[in-house]
CSV table of C-alpha atoms and ligand atoms in Angstrom, one decimal:
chain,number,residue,atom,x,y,z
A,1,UNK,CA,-78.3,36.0,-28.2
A,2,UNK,CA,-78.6,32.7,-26.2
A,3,UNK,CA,-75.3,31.0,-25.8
A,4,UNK,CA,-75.0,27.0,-27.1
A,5,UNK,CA,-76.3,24.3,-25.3
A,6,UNK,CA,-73.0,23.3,-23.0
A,7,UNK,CA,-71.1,20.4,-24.6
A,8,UNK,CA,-70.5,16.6,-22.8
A,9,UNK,CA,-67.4,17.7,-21.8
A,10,UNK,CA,-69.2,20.8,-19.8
A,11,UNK,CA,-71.4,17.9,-18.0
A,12,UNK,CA,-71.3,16.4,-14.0
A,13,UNK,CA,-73.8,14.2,-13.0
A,14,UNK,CA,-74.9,15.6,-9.8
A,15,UNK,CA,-76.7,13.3,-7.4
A,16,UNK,CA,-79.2,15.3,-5.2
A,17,UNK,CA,-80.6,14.2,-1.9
A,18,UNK,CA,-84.4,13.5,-3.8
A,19,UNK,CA,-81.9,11.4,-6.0
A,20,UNK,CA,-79.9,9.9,-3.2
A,21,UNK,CA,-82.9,8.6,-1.8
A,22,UNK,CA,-85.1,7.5,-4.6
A,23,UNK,CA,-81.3,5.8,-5.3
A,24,UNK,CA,-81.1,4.5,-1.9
A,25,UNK,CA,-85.2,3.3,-2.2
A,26,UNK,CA,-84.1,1.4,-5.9
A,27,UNK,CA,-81.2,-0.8,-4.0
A,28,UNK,CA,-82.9,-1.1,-0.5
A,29,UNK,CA,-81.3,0.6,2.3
A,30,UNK,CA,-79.9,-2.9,4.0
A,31,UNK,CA,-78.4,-3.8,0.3
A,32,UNK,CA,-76.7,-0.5,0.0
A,33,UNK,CA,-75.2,-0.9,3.5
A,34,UNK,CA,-74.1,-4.3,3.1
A,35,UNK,CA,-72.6,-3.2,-0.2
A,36,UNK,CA,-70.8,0.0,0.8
A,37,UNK,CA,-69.1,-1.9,3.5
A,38,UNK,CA,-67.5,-4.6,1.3
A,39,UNK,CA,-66.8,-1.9,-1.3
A,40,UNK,CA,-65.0,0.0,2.8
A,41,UNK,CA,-63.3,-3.2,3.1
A,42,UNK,CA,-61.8,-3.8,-0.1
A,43,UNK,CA,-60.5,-0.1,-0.2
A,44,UNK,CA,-59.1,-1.0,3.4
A,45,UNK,CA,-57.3,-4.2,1.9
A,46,UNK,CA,-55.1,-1.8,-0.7
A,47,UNK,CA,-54.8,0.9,1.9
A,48,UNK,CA,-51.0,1.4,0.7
A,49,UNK,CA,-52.1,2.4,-3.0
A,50,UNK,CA,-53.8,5.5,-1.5
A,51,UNK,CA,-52.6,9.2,-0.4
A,52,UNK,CA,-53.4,9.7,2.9
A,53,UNK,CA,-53.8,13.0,4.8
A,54,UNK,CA,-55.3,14.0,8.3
A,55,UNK,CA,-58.6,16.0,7.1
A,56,UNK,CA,-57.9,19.7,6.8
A,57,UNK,CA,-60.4,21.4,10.0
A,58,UNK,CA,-61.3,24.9,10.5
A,59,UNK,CA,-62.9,24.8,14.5
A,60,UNK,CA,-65.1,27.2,15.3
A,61,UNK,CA,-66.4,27.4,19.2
A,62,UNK,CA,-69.5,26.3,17.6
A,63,UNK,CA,-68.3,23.9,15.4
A,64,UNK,CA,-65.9,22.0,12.8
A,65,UNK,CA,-66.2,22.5,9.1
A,66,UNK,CA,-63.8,20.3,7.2
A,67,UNK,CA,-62.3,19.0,3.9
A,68,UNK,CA,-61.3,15.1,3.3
A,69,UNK,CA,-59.7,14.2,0.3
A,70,UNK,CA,-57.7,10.9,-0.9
A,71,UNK,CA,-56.4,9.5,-4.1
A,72,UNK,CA,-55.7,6.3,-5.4
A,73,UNK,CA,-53.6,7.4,-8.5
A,74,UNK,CA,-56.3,6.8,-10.8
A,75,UNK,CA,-59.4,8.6,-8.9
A,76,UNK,CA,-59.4,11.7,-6.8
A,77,UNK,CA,-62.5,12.5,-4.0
A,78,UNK,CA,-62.8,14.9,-1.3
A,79,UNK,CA,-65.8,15.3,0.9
A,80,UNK,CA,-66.8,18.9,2.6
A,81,UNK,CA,-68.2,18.1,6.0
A,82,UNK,CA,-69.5,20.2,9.1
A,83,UNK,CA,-69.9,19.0,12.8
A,84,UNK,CA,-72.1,21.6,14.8
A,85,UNK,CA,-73.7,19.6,17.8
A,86,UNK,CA,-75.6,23.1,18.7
A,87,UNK,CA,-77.4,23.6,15.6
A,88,UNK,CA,-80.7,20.8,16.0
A,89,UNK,CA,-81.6,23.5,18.8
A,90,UNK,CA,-82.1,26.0,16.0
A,91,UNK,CA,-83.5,22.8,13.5
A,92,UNK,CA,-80.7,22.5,11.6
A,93,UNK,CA,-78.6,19.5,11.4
A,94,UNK,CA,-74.8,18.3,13.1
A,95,UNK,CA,-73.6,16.9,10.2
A,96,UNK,CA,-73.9,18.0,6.6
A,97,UNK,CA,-71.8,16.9,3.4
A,98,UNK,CA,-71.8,16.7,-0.2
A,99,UNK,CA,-68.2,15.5,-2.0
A,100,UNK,CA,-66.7,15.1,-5.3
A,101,UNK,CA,-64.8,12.4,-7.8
A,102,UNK,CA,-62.5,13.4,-10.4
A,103,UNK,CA,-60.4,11.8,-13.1
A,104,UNK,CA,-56.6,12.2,-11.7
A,105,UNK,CA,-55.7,11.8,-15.8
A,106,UNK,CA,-57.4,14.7,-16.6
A,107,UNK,CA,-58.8,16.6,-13.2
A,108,UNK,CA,-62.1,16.8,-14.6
A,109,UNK,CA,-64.6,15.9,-12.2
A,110,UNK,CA,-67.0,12.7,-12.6
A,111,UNK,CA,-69.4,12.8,-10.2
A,112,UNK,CA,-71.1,16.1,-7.4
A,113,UNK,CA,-73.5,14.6,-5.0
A,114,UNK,CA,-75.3,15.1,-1.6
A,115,UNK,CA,-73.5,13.4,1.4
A,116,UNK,CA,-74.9,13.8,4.1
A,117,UNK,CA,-77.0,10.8,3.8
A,118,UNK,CA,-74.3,9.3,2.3
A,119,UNK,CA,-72.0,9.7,4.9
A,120,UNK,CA,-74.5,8.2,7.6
A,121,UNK,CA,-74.6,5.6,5.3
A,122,UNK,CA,-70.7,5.1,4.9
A,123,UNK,CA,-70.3,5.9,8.6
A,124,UNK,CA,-72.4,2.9,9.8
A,125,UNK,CA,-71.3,0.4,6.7
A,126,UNK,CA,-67.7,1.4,8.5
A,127,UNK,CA,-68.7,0.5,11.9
A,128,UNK,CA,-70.0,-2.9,10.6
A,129,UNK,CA,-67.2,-3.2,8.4
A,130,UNK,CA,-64.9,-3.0,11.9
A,131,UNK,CA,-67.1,-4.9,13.9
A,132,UNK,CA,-67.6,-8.1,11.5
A,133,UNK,CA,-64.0,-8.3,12.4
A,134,UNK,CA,-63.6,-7.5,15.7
A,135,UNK,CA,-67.3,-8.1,17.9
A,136,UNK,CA,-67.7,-11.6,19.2
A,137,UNK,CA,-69.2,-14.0,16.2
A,138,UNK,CA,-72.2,-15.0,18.1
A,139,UNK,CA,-73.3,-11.1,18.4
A,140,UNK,CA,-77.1,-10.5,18.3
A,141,UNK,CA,-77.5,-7.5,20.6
A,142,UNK,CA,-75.8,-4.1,20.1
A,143,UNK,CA,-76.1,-1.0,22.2
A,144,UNK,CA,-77.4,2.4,20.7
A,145,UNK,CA,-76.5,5.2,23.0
A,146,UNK,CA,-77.1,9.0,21.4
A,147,UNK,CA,-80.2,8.3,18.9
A,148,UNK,CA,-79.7,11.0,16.4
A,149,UNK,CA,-79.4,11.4,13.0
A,150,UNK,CA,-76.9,8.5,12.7
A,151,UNK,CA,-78.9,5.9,14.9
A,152,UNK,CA,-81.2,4.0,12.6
A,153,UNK,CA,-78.3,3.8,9.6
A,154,UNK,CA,-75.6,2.4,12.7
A,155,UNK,CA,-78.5,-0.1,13.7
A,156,UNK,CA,-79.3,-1.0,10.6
A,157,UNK,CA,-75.6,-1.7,8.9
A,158,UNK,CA,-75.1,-3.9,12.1
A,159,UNK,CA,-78.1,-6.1,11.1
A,160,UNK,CA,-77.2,-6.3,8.0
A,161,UNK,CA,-73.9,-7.1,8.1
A,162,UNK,CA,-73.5,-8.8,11.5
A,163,UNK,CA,-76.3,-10.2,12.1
A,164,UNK,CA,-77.6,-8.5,15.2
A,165,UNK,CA,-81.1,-9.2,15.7
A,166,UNK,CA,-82.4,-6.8,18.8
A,167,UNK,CA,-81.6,-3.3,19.4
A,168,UNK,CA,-81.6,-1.4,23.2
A,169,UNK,CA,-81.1,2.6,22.9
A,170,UNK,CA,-80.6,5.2,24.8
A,171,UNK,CA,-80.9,9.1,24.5
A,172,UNK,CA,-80.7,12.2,26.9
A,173,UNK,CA,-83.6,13.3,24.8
A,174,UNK,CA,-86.4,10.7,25.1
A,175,UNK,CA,-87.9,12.2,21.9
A,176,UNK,CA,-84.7,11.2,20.1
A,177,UNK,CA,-85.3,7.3,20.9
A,178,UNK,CA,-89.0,7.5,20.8
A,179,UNK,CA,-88.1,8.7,17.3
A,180,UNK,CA,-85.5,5.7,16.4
A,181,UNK,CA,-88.0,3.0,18.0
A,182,UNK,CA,-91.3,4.8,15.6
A,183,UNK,CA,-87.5,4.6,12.3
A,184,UNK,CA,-87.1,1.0,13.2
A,185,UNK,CA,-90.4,-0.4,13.1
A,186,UNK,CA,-90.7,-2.9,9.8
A,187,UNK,CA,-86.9,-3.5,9.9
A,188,UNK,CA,-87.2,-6.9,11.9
A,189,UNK,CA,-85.6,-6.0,14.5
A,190,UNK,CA,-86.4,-6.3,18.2
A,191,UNK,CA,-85.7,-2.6,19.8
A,192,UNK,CA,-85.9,-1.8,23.5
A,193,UNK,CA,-86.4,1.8,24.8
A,194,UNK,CA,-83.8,2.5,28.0
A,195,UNK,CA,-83.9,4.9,30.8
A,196,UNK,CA,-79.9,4.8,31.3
A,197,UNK,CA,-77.2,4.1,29.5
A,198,UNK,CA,-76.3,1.8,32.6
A,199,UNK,CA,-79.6,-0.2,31.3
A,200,UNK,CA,-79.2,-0.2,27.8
A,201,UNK,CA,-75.5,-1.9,27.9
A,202,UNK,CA,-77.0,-4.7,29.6
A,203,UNK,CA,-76.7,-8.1,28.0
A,204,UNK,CA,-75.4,-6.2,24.6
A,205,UNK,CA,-72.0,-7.2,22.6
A,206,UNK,CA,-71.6,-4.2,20.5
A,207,UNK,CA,-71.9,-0.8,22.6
A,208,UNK,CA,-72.2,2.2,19.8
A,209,UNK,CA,-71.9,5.5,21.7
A,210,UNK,CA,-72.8,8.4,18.8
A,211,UNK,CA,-73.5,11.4,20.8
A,212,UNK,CA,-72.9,14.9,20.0
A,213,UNK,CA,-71.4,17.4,22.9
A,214,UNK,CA,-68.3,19.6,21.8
A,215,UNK,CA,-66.5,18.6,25.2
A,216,UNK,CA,-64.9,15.8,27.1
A,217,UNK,CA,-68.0,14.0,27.8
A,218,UNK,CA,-67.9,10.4,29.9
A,219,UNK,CA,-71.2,8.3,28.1
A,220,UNK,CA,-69.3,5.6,29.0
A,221,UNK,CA,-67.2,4.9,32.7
A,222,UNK,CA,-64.8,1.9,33.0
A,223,UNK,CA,-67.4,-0.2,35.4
A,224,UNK,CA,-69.9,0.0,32.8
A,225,UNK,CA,-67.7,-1.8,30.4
A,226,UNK,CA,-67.5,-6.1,30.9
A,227,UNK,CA,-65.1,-7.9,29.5
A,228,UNK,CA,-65.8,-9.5,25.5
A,229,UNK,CA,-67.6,-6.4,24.3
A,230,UNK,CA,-66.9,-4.9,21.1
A,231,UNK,CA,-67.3,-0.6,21.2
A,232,UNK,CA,-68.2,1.4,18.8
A,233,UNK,CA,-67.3,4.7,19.7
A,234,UNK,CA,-68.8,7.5,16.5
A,235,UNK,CA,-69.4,10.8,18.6
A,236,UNK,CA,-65.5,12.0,19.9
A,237,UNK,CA,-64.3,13.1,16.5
A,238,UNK,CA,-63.3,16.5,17.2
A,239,UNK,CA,-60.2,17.4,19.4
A,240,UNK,CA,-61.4,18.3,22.8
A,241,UNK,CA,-64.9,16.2,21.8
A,242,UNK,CA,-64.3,12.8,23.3
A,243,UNK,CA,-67.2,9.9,24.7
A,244,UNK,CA,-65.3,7.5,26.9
A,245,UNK,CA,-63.8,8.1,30.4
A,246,UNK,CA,-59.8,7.0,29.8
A,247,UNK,CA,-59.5,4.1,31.5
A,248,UNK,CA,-61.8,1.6,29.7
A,249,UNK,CA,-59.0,2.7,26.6
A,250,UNK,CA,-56.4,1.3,29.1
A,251,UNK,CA,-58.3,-2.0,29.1
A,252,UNK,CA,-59.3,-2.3,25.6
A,253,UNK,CA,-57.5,-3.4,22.4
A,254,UNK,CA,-57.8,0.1,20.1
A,255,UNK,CA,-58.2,0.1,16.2
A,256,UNK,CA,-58.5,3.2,14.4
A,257,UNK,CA,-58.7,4.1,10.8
A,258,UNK,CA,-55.5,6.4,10.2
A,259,UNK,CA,-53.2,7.2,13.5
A,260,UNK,CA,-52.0,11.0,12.5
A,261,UNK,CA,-56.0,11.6,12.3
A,262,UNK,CA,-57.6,9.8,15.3
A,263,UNK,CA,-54.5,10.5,17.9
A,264,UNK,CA,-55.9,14.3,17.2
A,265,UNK,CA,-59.7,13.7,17.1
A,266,UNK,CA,-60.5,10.6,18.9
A,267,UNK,CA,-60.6,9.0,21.9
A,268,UNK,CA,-57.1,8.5,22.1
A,269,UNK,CA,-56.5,12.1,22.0
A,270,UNK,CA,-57.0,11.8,25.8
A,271,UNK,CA,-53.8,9.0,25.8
A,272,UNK,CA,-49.9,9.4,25.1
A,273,UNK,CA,-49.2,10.4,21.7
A,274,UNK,CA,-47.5,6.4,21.9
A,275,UNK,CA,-50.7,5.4,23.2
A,276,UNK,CA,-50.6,1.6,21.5
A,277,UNK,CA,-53.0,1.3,18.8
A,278,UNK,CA,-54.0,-1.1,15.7
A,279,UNK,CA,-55.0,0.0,12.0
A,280,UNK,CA,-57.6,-1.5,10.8
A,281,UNK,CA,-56.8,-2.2,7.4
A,282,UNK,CA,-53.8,-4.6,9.0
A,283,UNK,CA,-56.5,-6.1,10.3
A,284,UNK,CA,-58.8,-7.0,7.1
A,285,UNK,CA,-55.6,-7.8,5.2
A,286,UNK,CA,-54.5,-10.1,8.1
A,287,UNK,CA,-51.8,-8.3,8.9
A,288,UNK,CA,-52.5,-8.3,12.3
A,289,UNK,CA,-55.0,-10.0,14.7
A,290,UNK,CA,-58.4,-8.6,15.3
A,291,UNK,CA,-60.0,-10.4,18.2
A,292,UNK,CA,-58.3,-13.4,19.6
A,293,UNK,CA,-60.4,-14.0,23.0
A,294,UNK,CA,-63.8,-14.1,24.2
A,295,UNK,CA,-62.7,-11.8,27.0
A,296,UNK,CA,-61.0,-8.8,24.9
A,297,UNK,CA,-62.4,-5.7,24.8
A,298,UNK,CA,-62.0,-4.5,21.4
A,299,UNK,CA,-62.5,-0.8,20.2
A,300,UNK,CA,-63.4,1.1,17.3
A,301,UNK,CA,-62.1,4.8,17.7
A,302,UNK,CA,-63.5,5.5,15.0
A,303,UNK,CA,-63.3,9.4,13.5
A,304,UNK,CA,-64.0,9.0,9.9
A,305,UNK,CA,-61.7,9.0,7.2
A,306,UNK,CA,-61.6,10.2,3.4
A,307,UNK,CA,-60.7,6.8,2.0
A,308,UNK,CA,-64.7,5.5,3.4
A,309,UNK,CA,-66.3,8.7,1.7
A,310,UNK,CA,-63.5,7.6,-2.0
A,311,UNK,CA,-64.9,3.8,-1.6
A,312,UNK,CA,-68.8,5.6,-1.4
A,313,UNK,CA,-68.4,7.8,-4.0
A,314,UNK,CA,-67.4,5.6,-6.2
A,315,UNK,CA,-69.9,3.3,-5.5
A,316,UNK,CA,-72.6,5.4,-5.8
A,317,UNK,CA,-70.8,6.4,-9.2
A,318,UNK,CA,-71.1,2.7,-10.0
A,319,UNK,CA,-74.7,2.4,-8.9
A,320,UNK,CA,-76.2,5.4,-10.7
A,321,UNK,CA,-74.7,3.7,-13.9
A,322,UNK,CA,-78.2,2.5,-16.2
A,323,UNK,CA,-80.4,4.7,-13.7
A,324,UNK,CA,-81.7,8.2,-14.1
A,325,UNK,CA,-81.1,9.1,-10.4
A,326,UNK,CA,-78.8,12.5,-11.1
A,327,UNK,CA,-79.0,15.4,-13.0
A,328,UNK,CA,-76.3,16.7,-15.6
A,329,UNK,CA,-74.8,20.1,-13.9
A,330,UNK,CA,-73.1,22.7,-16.6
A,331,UNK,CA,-69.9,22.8,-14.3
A,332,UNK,CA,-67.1,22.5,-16.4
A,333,UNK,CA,-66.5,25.9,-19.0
A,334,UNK,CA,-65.3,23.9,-22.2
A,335,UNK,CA,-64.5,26.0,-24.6
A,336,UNK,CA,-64.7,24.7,-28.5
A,337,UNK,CA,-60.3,26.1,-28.4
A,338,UNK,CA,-59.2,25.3,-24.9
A,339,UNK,CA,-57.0,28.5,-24.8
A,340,UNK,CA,-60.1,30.5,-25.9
A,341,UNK,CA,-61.9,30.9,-22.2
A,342,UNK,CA,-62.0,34.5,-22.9
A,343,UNK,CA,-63.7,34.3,-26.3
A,344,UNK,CA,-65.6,31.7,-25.2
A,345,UNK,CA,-67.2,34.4,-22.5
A,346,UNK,CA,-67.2,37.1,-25.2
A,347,UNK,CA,-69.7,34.5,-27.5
A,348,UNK,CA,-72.3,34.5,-24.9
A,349,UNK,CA,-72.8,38.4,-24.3
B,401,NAD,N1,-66.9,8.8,13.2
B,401,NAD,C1,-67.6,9.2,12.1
B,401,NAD,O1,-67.2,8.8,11.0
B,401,NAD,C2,-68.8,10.1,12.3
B,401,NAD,C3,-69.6,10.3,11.2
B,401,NAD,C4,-70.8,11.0,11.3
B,401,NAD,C5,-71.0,11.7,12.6
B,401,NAD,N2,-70.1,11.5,13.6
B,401,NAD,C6,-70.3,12.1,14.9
B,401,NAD,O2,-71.4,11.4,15.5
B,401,NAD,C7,-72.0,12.2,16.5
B,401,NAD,C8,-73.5,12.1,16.3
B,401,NAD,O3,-73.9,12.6,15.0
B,401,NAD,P1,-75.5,12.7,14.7
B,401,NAD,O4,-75.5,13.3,13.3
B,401,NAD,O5,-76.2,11.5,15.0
B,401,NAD,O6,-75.8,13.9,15.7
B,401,NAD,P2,-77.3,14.3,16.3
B,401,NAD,O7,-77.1,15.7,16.9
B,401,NAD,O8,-78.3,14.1,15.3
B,401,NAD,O9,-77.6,13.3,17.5
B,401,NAD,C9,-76.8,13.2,18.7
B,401,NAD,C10,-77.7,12.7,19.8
B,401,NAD,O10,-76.9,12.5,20.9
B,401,NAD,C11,-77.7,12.8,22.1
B,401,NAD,N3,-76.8,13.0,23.2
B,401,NAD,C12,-76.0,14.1,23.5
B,401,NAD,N4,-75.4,13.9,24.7
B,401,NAD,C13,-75.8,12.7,25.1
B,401,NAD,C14,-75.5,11.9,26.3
B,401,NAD,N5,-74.6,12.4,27.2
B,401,NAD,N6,-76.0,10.7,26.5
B,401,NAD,C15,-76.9,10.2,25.5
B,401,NAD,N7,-77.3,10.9,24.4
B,401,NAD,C16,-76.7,12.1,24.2
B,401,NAD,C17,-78.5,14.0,21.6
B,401,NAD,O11,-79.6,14.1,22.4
B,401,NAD,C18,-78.8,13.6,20.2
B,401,NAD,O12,-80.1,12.9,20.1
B,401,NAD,C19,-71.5,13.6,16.2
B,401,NAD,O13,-70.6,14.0,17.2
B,401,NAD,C20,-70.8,13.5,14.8
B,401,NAD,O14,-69.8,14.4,14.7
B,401,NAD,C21,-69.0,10.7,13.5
């Protein structure tokens, strides 16, 4: 006997990556990153209304796999996340995700989707997010050094939001940039190939380092750095994973997203666990200062945090609203008694 049809109640949209993409293609790739970081920033501005927990990591030597949830009382999200810098050797990628929203009334979930383009997006509308607050306001050039999987997305997300206009990037792999330049063609943007990182910092005001190593890795020494530039540091998120040699953190003004997190996984791991640092959301609420000279060196340790993946879930959920870019997935057993679960199972022999 064929069991019913599931009722409404049974029902998730689930967002797949054809989905995300066709999604992504509908809005325009510049729109959705403009929009995801002012939907970051206002989610930044009630920081305080939400609960906050260093993500829950399981290292491996090979890798990270993680779980990053948040709440703002009213909505629930976590994102599952991997970081395994080995695996594009074998074709696979670094990072993966997908994540979920619930109802915190009910539990009941609202939305499943794909996240791993999501997060690049939500990684880069962050970055832009930071910087539209901290680079110098007459930036036009920004350093991309590690072309990967993030690089177009951080590039992009930096035009888009502040402005830049020319791009210099630099890889270990000359494969990876030849691969960003061929991404970036059509985007209006000017983009320079560089031998060395030493060459592709030149004349830039954002420096971006997004590499992937599982070690203490220096992209970055403290003569490399002049004074007024904003970095961007994506790629030390792991403990023991780290981008920048120490001392350019002694010269810089640090912002992070949430201190118990980043003093673990980010740059500052390699400082005192007083190690002086600002949050960002004082920052977008005014509650501190972001950049106050044209010779500060500001920087974004930035590690990723849940409450970016909340603010993109939920505006994907907002998006997808009139479109028919998801699929409804049976996830939820809803029986027609709710104590009946059993006879419910029994029904569909
Ligand atoms: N902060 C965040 O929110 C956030 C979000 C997503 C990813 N990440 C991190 O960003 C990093 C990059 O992610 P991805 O998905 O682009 O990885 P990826 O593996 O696709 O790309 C990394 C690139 O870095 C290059 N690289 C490695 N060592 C280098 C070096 N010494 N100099 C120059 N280039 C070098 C590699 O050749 C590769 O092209 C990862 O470590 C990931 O964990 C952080």
């Amino acid at each position: 006997m064929l069991s019913p049809l599931p009722s409404a109640k049974a029902m998730v949209p689930f967002v797949s990556v054809e989905n995300m993409m066709r999604l992504v293609h509908h809005l325009g790739v510049e729109t959705v990153l403009a929009e995801l970081a002012d939907a970051i920033e206002a989610d930044f501005r009630r920081w305080e209304s939400f609960d906050k927990t260093p993500r829950v990591a399981s290292h491996s030597r090979d890798g990270v796999i993680e779980l990053m949830p948040t709440s703002d009382g009213s909505v629930y999200s976590f994102k599952y996340v991997n970081g395994h810098p080995k695996n594009t050797v074998d074709g696979l990628q670094t990072v993966t995700a997908f994540g979920l929203l619930a109802e915190v009334s009910t539990g009941y979930p609202v939305l499943l989707t794909e996240m791993t383009l999501l997060t690049a997006l939500r990684t880069a509308a962050t970055s832009a997010m930071a910087a539209r607050h901290l680079a110098p306001k007459s930036t036009r050039t920004m350093t991309m050094i590690g072309n990967g999987a993030q690089a177009e997305f951080q590039a992009l997300a930096m035009k888009a939001v502040c402005g830049i206009d020319t791009v210099r990037l630099y890889d270990i792999d000359p494969r990876a940039t030849e691969k960003t330049v061929q991404n970036l063609a059509g985007f209006d943007l000017k983009v320079v190939a560089c031998r060395s990182a030493q060459e592709a910092i030149e004349g830039a005001e954002i420096i971006t380092t997004c590499t992937a190593d599982k070690q203490f890795a220096t992209i970055l020494t403290d003569n490399m750095v002049g004074a007024g530039v904003h970095i961007n540091a994506i790629g030390g998120d792991c403990p023991g994973k780290t981008e920048l040699h120490r001392d350019i953190l002694k010269r810089s003004d640090v912002f992070v997203e949430f201190p118990p997190q980043t003093r673990i996984e980010g740059e500052i791991q390699q400082m005192a666990p007083d190690f002086p640092v600002v949050e960002l959301w004082k920052v977008v609420t005014g509650a501190a200062p972001g950049r106050r000279d044209a010779k500060q060196i500001t920087l974004f340790d930035s590690v990723g945090f849940a409450i970016e993946d909340f603010s993109a879930l939920r505006y994907v959920r907002e998006r997808l609203s009139g479109t028919d870019f998801y699929q409804n997935l049976d996830m939820i057993a809803d029986p027609d008694d709710p104590r009946d679960l059993f006879g419910m199972l029994q029904r569909a022999k």
